[in-house]
Coordinates of C-alpha atoms in Angstrom, one line a residue:
X1 CA 38.2 10.1 75.0
X2 CA 35.6 11.5 72.8
X3 CA 37.0 14.9 71.5
X4 CA 34.2 17.4 70.2
X5 CA 34.9 20.6 68.9
X6 CA 32.4 23.3 70.2
X7 CA 32.2 26.6 68.4
X8 CA 30.5 29.7 69.7
X9 CA 30.0 32.3 68.0
X10 CA 30.0 36.5 68.5
X11 CA 26.6 36.9 69.2
X12 CA 27.2 33.8 71.5
X13 CA 30.0 35.5 73.8
X14 CA 28.9 39.3 73.3
X15 CA 27.2 39.8 76.7
X16 CA 27.8 38.3 80.4
X17 CA 24.2 36.9 79.9
X18 CA 25.7 34.8 76.7
X19 CA 28.7 33.7 78.1
X20 CA 27.3 32.4 81.1
X21 CA 24.8 30.0 78.2
X22 CA 28.4 29.0 76.8
X23 CA 29.7 28.2 80.6
X24 CA 26.6 26.0 80.4
X25 CA 26.8 24.0 77.3
X26 CA 30.3 23.6 78.2
X27 CA 30.1 21.6 81.7
X28 CA 26.8 20.0 80.0
X29 CA 29.5 18.4 77.6
X30 CA 32.0 17.9 79.8
X31 CA 29.4 15.9 82.3
X32 CA 28.0 14.3 79.5
X33 CA 31.8 12.5 79.1
X34 CA 33.0 14.0 76.2
X35 CA 36.3 16.3 76.3
X36 CA 35.7 19.4 74.7
X37 CA 37.6 21.4 72.9
X38 CA 36.2 25.1 72.2
X39 CA 36.5 28.0 69.4
X40 CA 35.1 31.0 70.0
X41 CA 34.7 34.3 67.5
X42 CA 35.6 37.5 69.0
X43 CA 32.2 39.6 71.1
X44 CA 29.5 40.7 69.4
X45 CA 29.0 42.7 66.4
X46 CA 29.2 46.6 64.3
X47 CA 29.3 48.6 67.7
X48 CA 30.2 46.3 70.4
X49 CA 33.9 47.0 71.2
X50 CA 35.8 44.0 70.5
X51 CA 34.0 42.9 67.6
X52 CA 36.0 42.2 64.3
X53 CA 34.9 45.5 62.4
X54 CA 34.7 47.9 65.5
X55 CA 38.7 47.7 66.2
X56 CA 38.7 47.8 61.7
X57 CA 36.4 51.2 62.0
X58 CA 38.6 52.8 65.3
X59 CA 42.3 52.0 63.5
X60 CA 41.4 53.3 60.5
X61 CA 39.1 56.0 60.9
X62 CA 42.4 56.9 64.1
X63 CA 45.5 56.6 61.8
X64 CA 44.1 56.1 58.2
X65 CA 44.2 53.1 55.9
X66 CA 46.4 49.6 57.5
X67 CA 48.6 47.2 55.6
X68 CA 47.5 44.0 55.3
X69 CA 50.4 42.6 58.0
X70 CA 48.4 45.3 60.9
X71 CA 45.2 43.6 59.9
X72 CA 45.6 40.9 60.9
X73 CA 47.2 41.6 63.8
X74 CA 44.4 44.1 65.2
X75 CA 41.9 41.4 63.8
X76 CA 43.6 38.2 65.8
X77 CA 42.5 40.6 68.3
X78 CA 39.4 40.1 69.0
X79 CA 39.1 36.4 69.6
X80 CA 42.2 36.3 71.9
X81 CA 39.9 38.2 74.3
X82 CA 37.1 36.3 74.0
X83 CA 39.7 33.3 74.4
X84 CA 41.1 34.5 77.6
X85 CA 37.6 35.6 79.1
X86 CA 36.0 31.9 78.8
X87 CA 39.0 30.3 80.2
X88 CA 38.7 33.2 83.0
X89 CA 35.7 31.8 83.5
X90 CA 36.0 28.1 83.9
X91 CA 39.2 29.0 85.7
X92 CA 37.3 30.8 88.3
X93 CA 34.1 27.5 88.7
X94 CA 37.1 25.0 89.0
X95 CA 37.3 24.1 85.8
X96 CA 40.8 23.9 84.5
X97 CA 41.3 25.4 81.5
X98 CA 43.9 28.0 78.8
X99 CA 43.5 30.2 76.0
X100 CA 45.9 28.9 73.3
X101 CA 45.7 31.1 69.7
X102 CA 45.7 29.8 66.4
X103 CA 49.4 29.6 66.4
X104 CA 49.5 27.9 69.6
X105 CA 46.8 25.3 68.6
X106 CA 48.8 24.5 65.1
X107 CA 46.8 26.1 62.3
X108 CA 49.9 26.6 60.0
X109 CA 48.7 28.5 57.3
X110 CA 50.6 30.3 54.2
X111 CA 51.7 34.4 54.2
X112 CA 48.2 35.4 52.5
X113 CA 46.7 37.9 55.0
X114 CA 43.9 38.4 55.7
X115 CA 42.6 35.3 53.6
X116 CA 45.3 32.7 55.0
X117 CA 45.4 29.2 53.1
X118 CA 45.6 26.2 56.1
X119 CA 49.3 24.5 55.3
X120 CA 49.1 22.1 58.1
X121 CA 48.2 21.4 61.3
X122 CA 50.1 20.6 64.2
X123 CA 47.6 19.9 67.4
X124 CA 50.1 18.8 69.7
X125 CA 50.0 21.6 72.2
X126 CA 46.3 20.8 72.8
X127 CA 46.2 17.5 73.2
X128 CA 48.9 17.8 75.9
X129 CA 46.3 20.2 77.5
X130 CA 43.9 17.8 77.2
X131 CA 45.7 14.9 78.3
X132 CA 46.4 17.1 81.7
X133 CA 42.7 17.3 82.2
X134 CA 43.2 21.6 81.0
X135 CA 40.3 22.6 78.4
X136 CA 41.7 25.0 75.2
X137 CA 39.6 27.6 74.2
X138 CA 41.1 28.7 71.4
X139 CA 41.3 31.8 69.5
X140 CA 39.1 31.4 66.3
X141 CA 39.7 32.8 63.1
X142 CA 43.6 32.8 62.9
X143 CA 46.5 31.1 62.6
X144 CA 50.4 31.3 62.4
X145 CA 52.8 31.8 59.5
X146 CA 56.0 29.1 59.6
X147 CA 57.8 31.8 60.3
X148 CA 55.5 33.1 62.8
X149 CA 53.3 35.7 61.2
X150 CA 50.2 36.2 62.8
X151 CA 48.0 35.4 59.7
X152 CA 43.5 35.5 59.6
X153 CA 41.5 32.9 57.8
X154 CA 38.9 35.7 55.5
X155 CA 35.0 36.4 56.8
X156 CA 33.8 32.8 58.6
X157 CA 37.6 31.9 59.9
X158 CA 36.1 30.6 63.1
X159 CA 33.6 28.1 61.3
X160 CA 36.4 26.9 59.9
X161 CA 39.3 27.1 62.5
X162 CA 36.4 24.5 64.3
X163 CA 36.5 22.1 61.4
X164 CA 40.5 22.3 61.2
X165 CA 41.0 21.2 64.4
X166 CA 38.1 18.9 65.0
X167 CA 39.7 17.1 61.3
X168 CA 43.2 17.6 63.3
X169 CA 42.4 15.8 66.3
X170 CA 40.0 13.3 65.0
X171 CA 36.9 14.6 66.6
X172 CA 33.5 12.6 67.3
X173 CA 32.0 15.6 65.9
X174 CA 31.9 19.8 65.4
X175 CA 29.1 21.6 67.2
X176 CA 28.8 25.6 65.6
X177 CA 26.6 27.6 68.3
X178 CA 24.7 30.5 67.1
X179 CA 21.4 32.5 67.6
X180 CA 18.8 30.2 65.8
X181 CA 18.0 26.7 66.0
X182 CA 19.4 25.3 63.0
X183 CA 20.0 25.6 58.9
X184 CA 15.5 26.6 58.0
X185 CA 14.0 26.2 54.8
X186 CA 15.0 29.7 54.2
X187 CA 15.7 32.9 55.0
X188 CA 13.0 33.9 57.9
X189 CA 13.7 37.9 57.5
X190 CA 12.3 37.1 53.7
X191 CA 9.7 34.4 54.0
X192 CA 7.4 33.9 56.9
X193 CA 6.7 30.0 56.5
X194 CA 10.7 28.5 57.5
X195 CA 11.3 25.5 59.1
X196 CA 14.1 24.0 60.5
X197 CA 15.7 21.2 58.6
X198 CA 17.0 18.2 61.0
X199 CA 19.3 16.5 58.6
X200 CA 21.4 17.6 56.0
X201 CA 24.2 16.3 53.6
X202 CA 27.8 18.2 53.3
X203 CA 27.4 19.0 49.6
X204 CA 23.3 20.9 50.1
X205 CA 24.7 22.7 53.2
X206 CA 28.2 23.5 50.9
X207 CA 25.6 24.5 48.2
X208 CA 23.6 26.7 50.6
X209 CA 26.9 28.5 51.9
X210 CA 28.0 28.9 49.1
X211 CA 24.5 30.3 47.4
X212 CA 24.6 33.2 50.1
X213 CA 22.7 31.3 53.1
X214 CA 24.6 32.4 56.2
X215 CA 24.7 29.1 58.2
X216 CA 28.6 27.9 58.1
X217 CA 31.5 29.4 55.5
X218 CA 31.9 27.2 52.6
X219 CA 35.4 26.1 53.6
X220 CA 34.2 24.7 57.3
X221 CA 31.8 22.3 55.2
X222 CA 34.9 21.2 53.0
X223 CA 37.1 20.3 55.9
X224 CA 34.9 17.9 58.1
X225 CA 33.3 16.4 54.5
X226 CA 36.9 15.3 53.9
X227 CA 37.5 13.2 57.3
X228 CA 33.5 12.4 57.3
X229 CA 32.5 14.1 60.7
X230 CA 29.4 15.0 61.5
X231 CA 28.6 19.0 61.6
X232 CA 26.4 19.8 64.1
X233 CA 24.3 23.5 64.0
X234 CA 22.8 24.4 67.2
X235 CA 22.0 27.2 69.2
X236 CA 23.9 29.0 72.2
X237 CA 20.2 30.0 74.3
X238 CA 18.3 27.1 73.5
X239 CA 18.3 22.3 74.2
X240 CA 17.3 22.1 70.6
X241 CA 19.1 19.8 69.0
X242 CA 20.2 21.3 65.8
X243 CA 20.7 20.4 62.2
X244 CA 22.9 17.9 61.3
X245 CA 25.2 17.8 58.5
X246 CA 26.5 14.2 57.7
X247 CA 27.8 12.4 54.2
X248 CA 24.5 11.6 53.0
X249 CA 20.9 11.8 53.3
X250 CA 19.5 9.7 51.4
X251 CA 18.6 6.8 54.4
X252 CA 16.7 9.7 56.1
X253 CA 12.9 11.1 54.8
X254 CA 13.8 13.9 52.9
X255 CA 11.9 16.4 50.7
X256 CA 12.7 16.7 47.3
X257 CA 13.6 20.4 47.9
X258 CA 15.8 21.0 51.1
X259 CA 15.8 25.3 51.0
X260 CA 15.7 28.1 48.6
X261 CA 18.3 30.6 49.7
X262 CA 19.5 34.0 47.7
X263 CA 22.5 36.1 47.3
X264 CA 22.2 40.0 47.3
X265 CA 23.9 42.9 45.5
X266 CA 24.0 40.9 41.7
X267 CA 24.6 42.8 38.3
X268 CA 24.1 41.8 35.1
X269 CA 26.5 42.0 32.1
X270 CA 26.0 41.7 28.7
X271 CA 29.6 42.1 26.6
X272 CA 28.7 42.0 22.8
X273 CA 31.0 41.0 20.4
X274 CA 33.3 40.1 23.1
X275 CA 36.3 37.8 23.6
X276 CA 36.8 35.0 25.9
X277 CA 39.8 36.6 26.8
X278 CA 38.2 39.2 28.3
X279 CA 37.3 36.7 31.3
X280 CA 41.2 36.3 31.6
X281 CA 41.3 39.8 31.9
X282 CA 38.6 39.7 34.7
X283 CA 40.2 36.9 36.9
X284 CA 43.4 38.8 37.1
X285 CA 41.6 41.6 38.3
X286 CA 40.6 39.3 41.4
X287 CA 36.9 39.6 40.1
X288 CA 34.9 36.8 41.0
X289 CA 32.2 35.8 38.6
X290 CA 28.2 34.0 39.6
X291 CA 26.3 33.2 36.7
X292 CA 27.8 33.1 33.4
X293 CA 26.5 32.2 30.2
X294 CA 28.7 31.8 27.0
X295 CA 27.1 32.4 23.1
X296 CA 28.8 33.2 19.8
X297 CA 28.4 37.2 19.9
X298 CA 27.6 37.8 23.5
X299 CA 28.8 37.2 26.9
X300 CA 26.4 37.5 30.2
X301 CA 27.7 37.1 33.9
X302 CA 27.1 38.5 37.1
X303 CA 29.1 39.9 39.6
X304 CA 29.0 41.6 43.2
X305 CA 28.1 44.8 43.0
X306 CA 31.1 45.5 45.1
X307 CA 33.2 45.1 42.0
X308 CA 31.3 47.2 39.9
X309 CA 33.2 50.1 39.3
X310 CA 36.9 47.5 39.0
X311 CA 35.0 46.0 36.4
X312 CA 33.6 49.1 34.4
X313 CA 37.1 50.3 34.2
X314 CA 38.6 47.4 32.8
X315 CA 35.9 47.5 30.2
X316 CA 36.2 50.9 29.4
X317 CA 40.0 50.3 28.6
X318 CA 39.1 47.2 26.5
X319 CA 37.3 49.4 24.9
X320 CA 34.1 46.9 25.5
X321 CA 30.4 47.5 24.7
X322 CA 28.3 46.5 27.4
X323 CA 24.9 47.1 28.7
X324 CA 23.7 46.1 32.7
X325 CA 21.1 45.2 35.1
X326 CA 21.3 46.3 38.5
X327 CA 19.5 45.1 41.9
X328 CA 19.6 41.8 41.3
X329 CA 19.0 38.7 43.6
X330 CA 19.7 35.2 42.7
X331 CA 17.7 33.1 44.3
X332 CA 18.9 29.2 44.5
X333 CA 16.8 26.1 44.7
X334 CA 19.1 23.6 46.9
X335 CA 18.2 19.9 46.6
X336 CA 20.1 16.4 47.1
X337 CA 17.6 14.5 45.9
X338 CA 16.2 16.8 42.3
X339 CA 19.2 15.0 40.8
X340 CA 18.3 13.6 37.7
X341 CA 14.5 14.1 38.7
X342 CA 13.0 15.9 35.6
X343 CA 10.6 19.1 35.5
X344 CA 12.0 21.1 38.7
X345 CA 13.3 23.6 36.3
X346 CA 9.4 23.7 35.1
X347 CA 8.2 24.2 38.2
X348 CA 10.4 27.1 39.1
X349 CA 9.8 28.9 35.9
X350 CA 5.7 28.3 36.3
X351 CA 6.1 29.3 39.6
X352 CA 7.8 32.6 39.0
X353 CA 5.5 33.3 36.0
X354 CA 2.2 33.0 37.9
X355 CA 4.2 36.1 40.3
X356 CA 4.5 37.7 37.4
X357 CA 8.7 37.7 38.2
X358 CA 11.1 37.3 34.9
X359 CA 13.8 35.2 35.0
X360 CA 16.9 37.0 33.7
X361 CA 19.4 34.3 33.8
X362 CA 20.1 30.8 35.0
X363 CA 21.8 28.2 35.9
X364 CA 22.3 24.6 37.7
X365 CA 24.2 21.6 39.0
X366 CA 23.3 18.3 40.4
X367 CA 21.9 19.8 43.3
X368 CA 21.3 23.5 42.8
X369 CA 19.0 25.7 40.2
X370 CA 19.4 29.5 40.3
X371 CA 17.6 32.0 38.5
X372 CA 18.6 36.1 38.6
X373 CA 15.9 37.9 38.9
X374 CA 15.4 41.7 40.5
X375 CA 16.1 42.4 44.0
X376 CA 12.7 44.0 44.4
X377 CA 11.0 40.7 43.7
X378 CA 12.7 38.8 45.8
X379 CA 10.1 38.3 48.9
X380 CA 7.4 37.6 46.1
X381 CA 10.1 34.5 44.7
X382 CA 11.1 32.7 48.0
X383 CA 7.9 32.3 49.2
X384 CA 6.3 31.4 46.0
X385 CA 8.7 28.5 45.5
X386 CA 8.7 27.7 49.4
X387 CA 5.1 27.2 48.8
X388 CA 5.4 24.9 45.3
X389 CA 8.1 23.0 46.5
X390 CA 5.7 22.2 50.3
X391 CA 8.9 23.3 52.9

């Protein structure tokens, strides 16, 4: 039995026509002698009647703020509707199918509602269904605690569900279907000359997702990487082969830089005469720090703007003197092949300088170099770097 995972996102299950495309992809897998397990997201995006954000807005407007327990119960509904709909469509075409909740699929989590972490998997019911010729349609984004409480896995959780299940059943590959042909060299809404990357490493995609690219959830990449299961990003609405994510791409023709990605809504803070003790206080407030540099008499870091009020309340409590720069963006150059290559930072700095773009802060790892700039300069920065590295 050659098991594959097929995960379909919200736009893929949003309309009658798009759902017919989903059914076609499932049937094509069966005709190709694969045994699919299907994972689905909630239908559509905000404004669609069963989308996650639509359900949240409805209850909050009708009844007020929910507890995390009730939030998870509500959030699980959208994916269940999708799973039942796709299973019913297959059954009515003569293909035996059955809808499963995340818990029934064997995803056992801790009790951290809305951001649950995996404890273990028990895919027994899925494997029994496959043995009986039944195609499982699993509601993504959700699991269950050992006490039977419904939990959700956080934003992007359906991707994570697909990888968790893929690892648990030792699938040959995990296909993530969306509304684009694969992973692009930059965001096409910002850069006019993007193209699809055919092959990427787990590490490159993890870094891209972690740096703002909305390609796949980083945890989904992490789970697949642990078991060396290929991930394929594909388009529900085309026959393009998509982008393949695997252990390493060194054996393939590969440019030095793979992609230019970005993250918006950054705020840079400069704290004068602050001790590192303050960093622990920031962490205790559940505020995530992005770029950070520590100097003898100053700490420089960035955060997401959504945490701005919370951070500044803390800084005032601590009588900490600070300055800040609002409306920043982080631009990140990603490439497995840049490791150990001299001059990459010089090329980035020179390219941005030619565009009169001031670099406010930098950070780097083995496969990434990030620069903080003003948000209004983002399109010029990405397009110029995209051209500099011949993407």
